[in-house]
Coordinates of C-alpha atoms in Angstrom, one line a residue:
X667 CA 121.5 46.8 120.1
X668 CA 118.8 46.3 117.5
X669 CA 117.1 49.2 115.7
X670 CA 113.5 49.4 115.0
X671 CA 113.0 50.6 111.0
X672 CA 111.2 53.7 111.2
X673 CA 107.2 53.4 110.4
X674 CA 106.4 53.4 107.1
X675 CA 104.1 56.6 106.1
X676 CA 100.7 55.7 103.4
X677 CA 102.3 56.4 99.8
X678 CA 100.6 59.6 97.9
X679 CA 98.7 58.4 95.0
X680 CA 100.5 57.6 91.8
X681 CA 100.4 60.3 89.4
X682 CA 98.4 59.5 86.5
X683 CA 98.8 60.5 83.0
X684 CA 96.1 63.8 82.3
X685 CA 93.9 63.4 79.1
X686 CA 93.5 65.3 76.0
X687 CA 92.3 68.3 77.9
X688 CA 93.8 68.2 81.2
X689 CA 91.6 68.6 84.3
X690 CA 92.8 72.0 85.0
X691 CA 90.8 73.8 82.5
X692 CA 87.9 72.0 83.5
X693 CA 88.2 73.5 87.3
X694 CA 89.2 77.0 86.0
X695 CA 86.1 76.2 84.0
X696 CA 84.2 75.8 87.1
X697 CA 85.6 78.6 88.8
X698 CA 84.8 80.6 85.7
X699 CA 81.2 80.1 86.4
X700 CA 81.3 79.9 89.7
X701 CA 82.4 83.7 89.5
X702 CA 79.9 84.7 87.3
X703 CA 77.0 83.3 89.2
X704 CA 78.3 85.3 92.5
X705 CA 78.9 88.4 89.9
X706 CA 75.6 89.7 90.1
X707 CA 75.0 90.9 93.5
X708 CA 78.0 93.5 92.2
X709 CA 75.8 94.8 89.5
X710 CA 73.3 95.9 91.8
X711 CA 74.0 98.4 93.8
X712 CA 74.5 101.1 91.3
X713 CA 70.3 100.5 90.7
X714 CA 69.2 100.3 93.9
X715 CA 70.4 104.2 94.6
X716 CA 67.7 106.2 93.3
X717 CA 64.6 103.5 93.9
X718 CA 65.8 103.1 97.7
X719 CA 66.0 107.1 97.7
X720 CA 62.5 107.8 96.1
X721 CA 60.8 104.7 98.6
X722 CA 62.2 105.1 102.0
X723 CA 64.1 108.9 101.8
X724 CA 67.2 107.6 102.4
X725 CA 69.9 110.1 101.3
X726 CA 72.6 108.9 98.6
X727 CA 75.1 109.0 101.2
X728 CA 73.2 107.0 103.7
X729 CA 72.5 104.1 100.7
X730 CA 76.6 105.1 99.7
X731 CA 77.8 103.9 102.9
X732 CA 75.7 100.7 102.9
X733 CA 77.5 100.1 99.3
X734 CA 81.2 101.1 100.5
X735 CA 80.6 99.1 103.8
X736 CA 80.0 95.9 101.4
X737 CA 83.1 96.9 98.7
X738 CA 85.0 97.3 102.5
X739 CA 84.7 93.8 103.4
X740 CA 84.9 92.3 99.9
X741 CA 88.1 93.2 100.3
X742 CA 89.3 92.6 103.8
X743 CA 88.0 89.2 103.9
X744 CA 90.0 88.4 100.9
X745 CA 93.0 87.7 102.7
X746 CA 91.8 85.3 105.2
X747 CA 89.4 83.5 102.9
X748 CA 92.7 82.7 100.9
X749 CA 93.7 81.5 104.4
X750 CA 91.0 79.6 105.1
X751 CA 91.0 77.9 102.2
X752 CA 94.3 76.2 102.8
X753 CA 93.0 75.4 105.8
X754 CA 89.1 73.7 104.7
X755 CA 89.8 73.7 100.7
X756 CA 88.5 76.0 97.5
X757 CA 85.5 73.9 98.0
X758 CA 83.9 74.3 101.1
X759 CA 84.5 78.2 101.3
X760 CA 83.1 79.1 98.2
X761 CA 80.0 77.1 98.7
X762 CA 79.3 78.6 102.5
X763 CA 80.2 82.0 100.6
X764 CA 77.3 81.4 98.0
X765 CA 75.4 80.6 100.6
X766 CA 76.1 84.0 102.6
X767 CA 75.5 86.0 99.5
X768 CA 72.0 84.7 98.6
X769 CA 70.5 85.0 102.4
X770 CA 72.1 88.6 102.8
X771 CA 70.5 89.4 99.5
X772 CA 67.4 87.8 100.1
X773 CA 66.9 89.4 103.2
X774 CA 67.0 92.6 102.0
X775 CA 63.4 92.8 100.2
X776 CA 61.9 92.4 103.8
X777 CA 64.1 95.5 105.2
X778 CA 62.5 98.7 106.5
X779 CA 65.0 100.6 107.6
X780 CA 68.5 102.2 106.1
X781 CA 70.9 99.7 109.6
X782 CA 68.9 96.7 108.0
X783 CA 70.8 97.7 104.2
X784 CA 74.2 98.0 106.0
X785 CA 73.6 94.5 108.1
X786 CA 72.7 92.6 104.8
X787 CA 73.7 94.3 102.2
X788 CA 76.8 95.5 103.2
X789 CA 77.9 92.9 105.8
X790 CA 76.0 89.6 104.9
X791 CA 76.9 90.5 100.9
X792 CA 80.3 91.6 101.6
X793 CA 81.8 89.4 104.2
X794 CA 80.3 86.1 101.4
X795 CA 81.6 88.3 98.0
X796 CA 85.1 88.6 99.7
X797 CA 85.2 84.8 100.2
X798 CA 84.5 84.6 96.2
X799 CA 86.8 87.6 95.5
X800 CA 90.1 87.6 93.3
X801 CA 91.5 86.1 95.8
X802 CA 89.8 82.8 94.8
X803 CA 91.0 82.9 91.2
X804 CA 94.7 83.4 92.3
X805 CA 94.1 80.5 95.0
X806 CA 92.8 78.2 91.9
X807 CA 95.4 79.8 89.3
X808 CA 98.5 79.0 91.7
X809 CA 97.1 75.3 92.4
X810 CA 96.1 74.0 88.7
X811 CA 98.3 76.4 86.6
X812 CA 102.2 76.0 86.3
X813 CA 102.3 77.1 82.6
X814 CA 99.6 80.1 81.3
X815 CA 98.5 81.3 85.0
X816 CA 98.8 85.2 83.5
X817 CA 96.0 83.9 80.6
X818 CA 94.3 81.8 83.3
X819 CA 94.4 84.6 85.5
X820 CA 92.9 87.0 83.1
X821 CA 90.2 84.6 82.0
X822 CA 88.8 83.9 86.1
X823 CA 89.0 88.0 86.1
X824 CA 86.8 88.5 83.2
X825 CA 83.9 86.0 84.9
X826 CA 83.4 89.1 86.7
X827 CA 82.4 91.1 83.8
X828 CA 80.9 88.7 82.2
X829 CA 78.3 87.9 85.1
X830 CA 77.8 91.7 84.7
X831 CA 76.8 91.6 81.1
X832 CA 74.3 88.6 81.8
X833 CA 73.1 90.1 84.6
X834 CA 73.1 94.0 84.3
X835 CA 70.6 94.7 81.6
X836 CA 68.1 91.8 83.7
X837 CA 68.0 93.2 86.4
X838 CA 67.8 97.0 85.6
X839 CA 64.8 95.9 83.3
X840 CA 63.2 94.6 86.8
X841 CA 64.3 97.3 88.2
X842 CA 62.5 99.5 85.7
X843 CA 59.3 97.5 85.6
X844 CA 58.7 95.6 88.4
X845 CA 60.9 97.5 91.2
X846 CA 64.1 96.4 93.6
X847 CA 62.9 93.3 95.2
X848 CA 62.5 91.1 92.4
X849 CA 66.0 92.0 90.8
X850 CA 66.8 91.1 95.1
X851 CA 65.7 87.8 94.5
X852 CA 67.0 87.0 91.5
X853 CA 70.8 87.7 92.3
X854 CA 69.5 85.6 95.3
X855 CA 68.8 82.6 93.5
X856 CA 71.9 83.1 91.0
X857 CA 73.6 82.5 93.8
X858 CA 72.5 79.8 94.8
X859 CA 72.2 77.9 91.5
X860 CA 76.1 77.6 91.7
X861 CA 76.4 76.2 94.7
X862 CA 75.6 72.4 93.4
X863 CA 78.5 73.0 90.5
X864 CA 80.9 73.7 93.0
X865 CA 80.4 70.8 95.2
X866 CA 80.1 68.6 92.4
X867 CA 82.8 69.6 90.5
X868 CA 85.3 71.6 92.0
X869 CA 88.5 69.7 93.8
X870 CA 91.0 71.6 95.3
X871 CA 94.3 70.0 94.4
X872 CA 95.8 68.4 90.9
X873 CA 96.8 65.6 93.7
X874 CA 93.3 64.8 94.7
X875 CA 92.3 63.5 90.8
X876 CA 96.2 62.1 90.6
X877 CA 97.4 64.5 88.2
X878 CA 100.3 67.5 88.0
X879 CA 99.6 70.8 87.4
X880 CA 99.2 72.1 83.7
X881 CA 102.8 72.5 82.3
X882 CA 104.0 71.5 85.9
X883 CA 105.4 68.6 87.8
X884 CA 103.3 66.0 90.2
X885 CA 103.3 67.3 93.2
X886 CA 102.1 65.9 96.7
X887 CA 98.7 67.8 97.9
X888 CA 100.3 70.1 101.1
X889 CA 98.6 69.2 104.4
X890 CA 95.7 71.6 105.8
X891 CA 97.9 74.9 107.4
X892 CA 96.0 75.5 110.6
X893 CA 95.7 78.8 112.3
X894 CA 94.2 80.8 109.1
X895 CA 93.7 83.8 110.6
X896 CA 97.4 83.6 112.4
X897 CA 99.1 82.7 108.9
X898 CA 96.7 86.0 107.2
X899 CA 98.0 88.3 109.8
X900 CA 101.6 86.9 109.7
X901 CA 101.8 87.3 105.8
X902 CA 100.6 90.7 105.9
X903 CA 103.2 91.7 108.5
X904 CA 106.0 90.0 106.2
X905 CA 105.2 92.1 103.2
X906 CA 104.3 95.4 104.7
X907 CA 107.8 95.1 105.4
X908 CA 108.7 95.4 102.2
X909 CA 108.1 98.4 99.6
X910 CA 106.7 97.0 96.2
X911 CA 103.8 95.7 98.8
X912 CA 102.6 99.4 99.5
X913 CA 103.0 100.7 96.0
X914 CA 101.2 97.7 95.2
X915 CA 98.2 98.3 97.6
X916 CA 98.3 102.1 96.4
X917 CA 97.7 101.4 92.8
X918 CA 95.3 98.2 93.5
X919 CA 93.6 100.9 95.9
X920 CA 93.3 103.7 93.6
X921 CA 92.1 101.0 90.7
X922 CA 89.2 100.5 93.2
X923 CA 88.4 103.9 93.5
X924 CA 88.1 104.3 90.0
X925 CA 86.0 101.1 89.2
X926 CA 83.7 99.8 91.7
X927 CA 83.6 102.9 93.8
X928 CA 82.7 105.5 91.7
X929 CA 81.9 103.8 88.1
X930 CA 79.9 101.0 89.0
X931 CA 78.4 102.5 91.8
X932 CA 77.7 106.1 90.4
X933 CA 78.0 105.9 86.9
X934 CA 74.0 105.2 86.8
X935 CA 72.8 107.6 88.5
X936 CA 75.2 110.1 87.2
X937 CA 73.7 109.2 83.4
X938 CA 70.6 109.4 84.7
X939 CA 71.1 113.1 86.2
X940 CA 71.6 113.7 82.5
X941 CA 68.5 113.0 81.3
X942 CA 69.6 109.6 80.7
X943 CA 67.2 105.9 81.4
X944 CA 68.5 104.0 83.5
X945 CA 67.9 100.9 81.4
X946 CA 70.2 102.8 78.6
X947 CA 72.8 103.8 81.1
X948 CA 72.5 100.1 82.6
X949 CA 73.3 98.9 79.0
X950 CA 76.1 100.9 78.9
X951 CA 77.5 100.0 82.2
X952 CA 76.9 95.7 80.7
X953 CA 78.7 97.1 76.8
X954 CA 81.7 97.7 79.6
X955 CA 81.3 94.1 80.9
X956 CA 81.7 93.2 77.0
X957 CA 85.1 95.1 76.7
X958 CA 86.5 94.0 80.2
X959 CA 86.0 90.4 78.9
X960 CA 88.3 91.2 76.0
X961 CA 90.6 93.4 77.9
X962 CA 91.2 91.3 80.5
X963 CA 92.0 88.4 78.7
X964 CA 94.8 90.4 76.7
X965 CA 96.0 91.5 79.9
X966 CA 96.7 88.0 80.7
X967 CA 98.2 87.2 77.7
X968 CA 100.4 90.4 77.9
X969 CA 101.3 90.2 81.1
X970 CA 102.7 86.7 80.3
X971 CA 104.7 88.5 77.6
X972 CA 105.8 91.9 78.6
X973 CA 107.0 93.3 82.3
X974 CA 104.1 93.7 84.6
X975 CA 105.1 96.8 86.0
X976 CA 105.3 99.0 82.5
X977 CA 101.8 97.3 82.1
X978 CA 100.5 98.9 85.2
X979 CA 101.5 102.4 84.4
X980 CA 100.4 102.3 80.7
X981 CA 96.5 101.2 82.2
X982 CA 96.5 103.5 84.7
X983 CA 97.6 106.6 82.9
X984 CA 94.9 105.7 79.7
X985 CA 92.1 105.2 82.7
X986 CA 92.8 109.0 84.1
X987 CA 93.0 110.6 80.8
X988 CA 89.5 108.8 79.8
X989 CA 88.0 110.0 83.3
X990 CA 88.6 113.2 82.9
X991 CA 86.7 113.7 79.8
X992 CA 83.6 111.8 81.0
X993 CA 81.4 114.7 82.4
X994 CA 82.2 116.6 78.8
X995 CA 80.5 113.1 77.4
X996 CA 77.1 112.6 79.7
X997 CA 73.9 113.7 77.8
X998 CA 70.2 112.6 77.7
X999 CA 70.9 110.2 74.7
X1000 CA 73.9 107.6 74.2
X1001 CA 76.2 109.6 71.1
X1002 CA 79.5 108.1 69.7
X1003 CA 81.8 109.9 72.0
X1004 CA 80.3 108.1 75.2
X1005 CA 80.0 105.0 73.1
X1006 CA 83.7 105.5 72.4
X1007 CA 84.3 105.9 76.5
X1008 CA 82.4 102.8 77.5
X1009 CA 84.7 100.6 74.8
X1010 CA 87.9 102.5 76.1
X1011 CA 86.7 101.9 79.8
X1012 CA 86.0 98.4 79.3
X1013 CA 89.3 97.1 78.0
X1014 CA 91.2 98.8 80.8
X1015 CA 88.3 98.0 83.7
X1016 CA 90.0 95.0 85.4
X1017 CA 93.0 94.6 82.9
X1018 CA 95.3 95.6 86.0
X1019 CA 95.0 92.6 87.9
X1020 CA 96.6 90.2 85.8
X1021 CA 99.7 92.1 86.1
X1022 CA 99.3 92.7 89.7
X1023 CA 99.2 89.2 90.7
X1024 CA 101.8 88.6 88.7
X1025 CA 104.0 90.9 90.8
X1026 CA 102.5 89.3 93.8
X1027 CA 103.8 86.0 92.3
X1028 CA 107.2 87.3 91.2
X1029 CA 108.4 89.5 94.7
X1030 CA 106.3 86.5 97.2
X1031 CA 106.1 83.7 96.2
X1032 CA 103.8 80.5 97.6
X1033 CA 102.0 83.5 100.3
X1034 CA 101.2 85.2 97.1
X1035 CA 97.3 84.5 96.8
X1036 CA 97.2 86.1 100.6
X1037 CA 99.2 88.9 99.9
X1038 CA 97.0 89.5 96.8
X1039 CA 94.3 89.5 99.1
X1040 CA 95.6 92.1 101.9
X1041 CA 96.3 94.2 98.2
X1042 CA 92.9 93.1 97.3
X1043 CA 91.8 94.9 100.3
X1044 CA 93.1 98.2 99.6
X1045 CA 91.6 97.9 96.2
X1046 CA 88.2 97.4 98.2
X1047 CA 89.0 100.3 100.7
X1048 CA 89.7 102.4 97.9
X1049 CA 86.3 101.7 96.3
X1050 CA 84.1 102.0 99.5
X1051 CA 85.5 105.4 100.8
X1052 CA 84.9 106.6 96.6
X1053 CA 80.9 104.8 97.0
X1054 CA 80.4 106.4 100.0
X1055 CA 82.7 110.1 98.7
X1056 CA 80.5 109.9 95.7
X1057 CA 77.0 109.7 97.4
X1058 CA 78.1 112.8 99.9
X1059 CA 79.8 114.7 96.7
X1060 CA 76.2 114.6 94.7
X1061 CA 74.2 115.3 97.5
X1062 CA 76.4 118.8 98.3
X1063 CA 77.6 119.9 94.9
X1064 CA 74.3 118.4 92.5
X1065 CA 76.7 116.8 90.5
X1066 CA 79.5 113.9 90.1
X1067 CA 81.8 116.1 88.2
X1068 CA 84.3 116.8 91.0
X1069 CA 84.4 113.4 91.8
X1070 CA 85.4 112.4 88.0
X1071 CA 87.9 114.9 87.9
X1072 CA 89.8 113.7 91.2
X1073 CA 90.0 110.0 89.9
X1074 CA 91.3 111.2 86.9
X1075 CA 94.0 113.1 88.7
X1076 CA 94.7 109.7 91.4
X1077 CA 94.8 107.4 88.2
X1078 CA 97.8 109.2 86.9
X1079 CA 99.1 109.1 90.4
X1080 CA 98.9 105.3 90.3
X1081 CA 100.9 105.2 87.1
X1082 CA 103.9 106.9 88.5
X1083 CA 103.7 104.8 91.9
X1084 CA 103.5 101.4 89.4
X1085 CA 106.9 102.4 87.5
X1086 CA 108.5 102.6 91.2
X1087 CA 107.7 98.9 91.6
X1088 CA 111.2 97.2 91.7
X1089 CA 112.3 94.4 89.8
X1090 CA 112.5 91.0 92.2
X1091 CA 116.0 89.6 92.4
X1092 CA 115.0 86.4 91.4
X1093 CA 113.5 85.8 88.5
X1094 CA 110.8 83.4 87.4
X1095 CA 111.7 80.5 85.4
X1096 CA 109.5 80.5 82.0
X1097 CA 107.9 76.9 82.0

């Protein structure tokens, strides 16, 4: 009986020795930028409250719901656009994400009523952020990145910031001077500027150019996993299983609450109850986005250093403690105390997600970057039901006090929940 030799399948590409930079700093470079560029359409909100309020008589709640509708679906698209971009690569999504952003953005300087602000702003907006969310940089971070993915990590999460420092104090100043639709247009076109940089120069695997990841060993690009939305739902019911997931959500959740929900969102307005410009308290708000640069980056470099867990607690307990002496701190001029609060703030704004994708990392493995983006989503919850708390809280007390207070107090919550977090069993190998 003769047997047949069993067909031959094409060879992978030859790896291929990387340069004197390697290539993965070059995409993180990309992504980088590609962040910032989508990062201004988050520094918005927080000035369109009271010139929506004084044109149309929309209530703070009403334009707080729009805002928490958006921060909703930043985060629960996470997941799936992680999904989906195993499925079509980094490449495509964040492009058609752009894309999404600038027309919902766009769209909203022709709106005349407060359903048209929920349908563009806080679906169009939040459905393309989510695609672009963290869950991108741990997608890109797990791909290129073997050795310094807690750095790497820490960089992609201070492009967030650092689009807010570029384009905070812009587009409060059109704000100021020229009114909402202008600064509309302009996160618009941000947008949409990045686009080209991504299709150009973006790949979304070391084994497309022939090269390893950095500090890692060649490995074959995986085939497209079909079924994104199955494999999104299927992960999350896998870790809910599982406790570090939930005390991972609860923190992530509460660090929401406490940054875009009520800071970002409120924080303006609230100066500006003070006595406060709104250009000044803009500025402030873009001095944070200096800080979280710095912050962040430590993070990363601690977190590659020092147990993720104990890192978690420490930021969460200083955040409560600087919360709760913010209303003592709001007055009709910027002073060194408040000065002192917007450099504390910033170094501990986004310095918790290094160490929680790390724990992502460490407790599930290669489904991390989804699971990250189902904990992404409770940090997005978290922020919308705080936007939309916030708005109600002002409009029935006259103040933001009691809502500063109560994050102060869930903060310190958070710290206890992350020193719960269990070890994993096994153990990462340092590279």
């Amino acid at each position: 009986m003769t047997q047949t030799a069993p067909a031959s399948t094409p060879a992978p590409p030859a790896p291929r020795p990387a340069g004197r930079i390697h290539r993965a700093w070059f995409v993180a470079a990309v992504a980088f930028v590609t962040i910032i560029g989508a990062a201004g359409f988050a520094s918005l909100p927080g000035l369109l409250i009271e010139p929506l309020h004084t044109e149309f008589g929309w209530s703070r709640g009403t334009i707080g719901f729009a805002v928490s509708v958006n921060l909703a679906l930043y985060g629960l698209t996470a997941p799936f656009a992680a999904a989906l971009m195993d499925r079509f690569g980094i490449r495509r999504v964040v492009a058609v994400a752009l894309l999404v952003i600038s027309g919902g953005s766009l769209a909203t300087v022709w709106m005349t009523a407060s359903w048209q602000l929920v349908m563009f702003w806080g679906v169009l907006v939040g459905l393309g952020s989510g695609s672009m969310a963290l869950a991108f940089a741990a997608t890109v971070t797990n791909r290129w990145f073997t050795a310094r993915r807690g750095l790497v990590t820490g960089v992609l999460t201070a492009a967030g910031a650092s689009g807010q420092l570029i384009f905070l104090p812009l587009l409060a100043w059109l704000v100021e001077h020229h009114g909402w639709r202008p600064a509309a247009v302009t996160v618009s076109l941000a947008a949409t500027a990045v686009v080209p940089f991504v299709w150009l120069l973006l790949r979304d695997h070391p084994a497309d150019v022939g090269l390893a990841p950095y500090g890692g060993a060649y490995t074959v690009k995986p085939a497209p996993v079909p079924g994104a939305a199955r494999r999104a739902v299927t992960v999350l019911f896998k870790a809910a299983r599982t406790g570090p997931f939930w005390l991972l959500a609860g923190t992530f959740a509460i660090c929401g609450a406490s940054t875009n929900g009520l800071v970002r969102t409120h924080f303006v307005p609230a100066a500006h109850d003070h006595g406060m410009p709104v250009t000044a308290a803009a500025g402030l708000l873009a001095v944070i986005g200096v800080f979280d640069v710095v912050g962040t980056i430590a993070s990363g470099w601690f977190t590659d250093r020092f147990e993720a867990r104990r890192l978690l607690a420490v930021y969460y307990a200083l955040r409560g403690v600087s919360l709760l002496f913010l209303p003592m701190l709001l007055a009709p001029s910027v002073r060194p105390p408040l000065i002192f609060f917007i450099v504390f703030y910033g170094l501990d704004w986004v310095a918790t997600v290094p160490p929680t994708i790390a724990l992502c990392r460490e407790h599930y493995g290669d489904d991390s970057a989804i699971v990250f983006g189902w904990v992404l989503a409770s940090h997005q919850v978290g922020a919308a039901v705080v936007a939309f708390l916030g708005g109600l809280a002002r409009d029935a007390f006259g103040s933001y006090d009691v809502v500063w207070y109560a994050s102060g107090a869930l903060c310190a919550m958070a710290a206890l929940m992350a020193m719960v977090i269990r070890r994993s069993p096994a153990r990462p190998v340092p590279a």
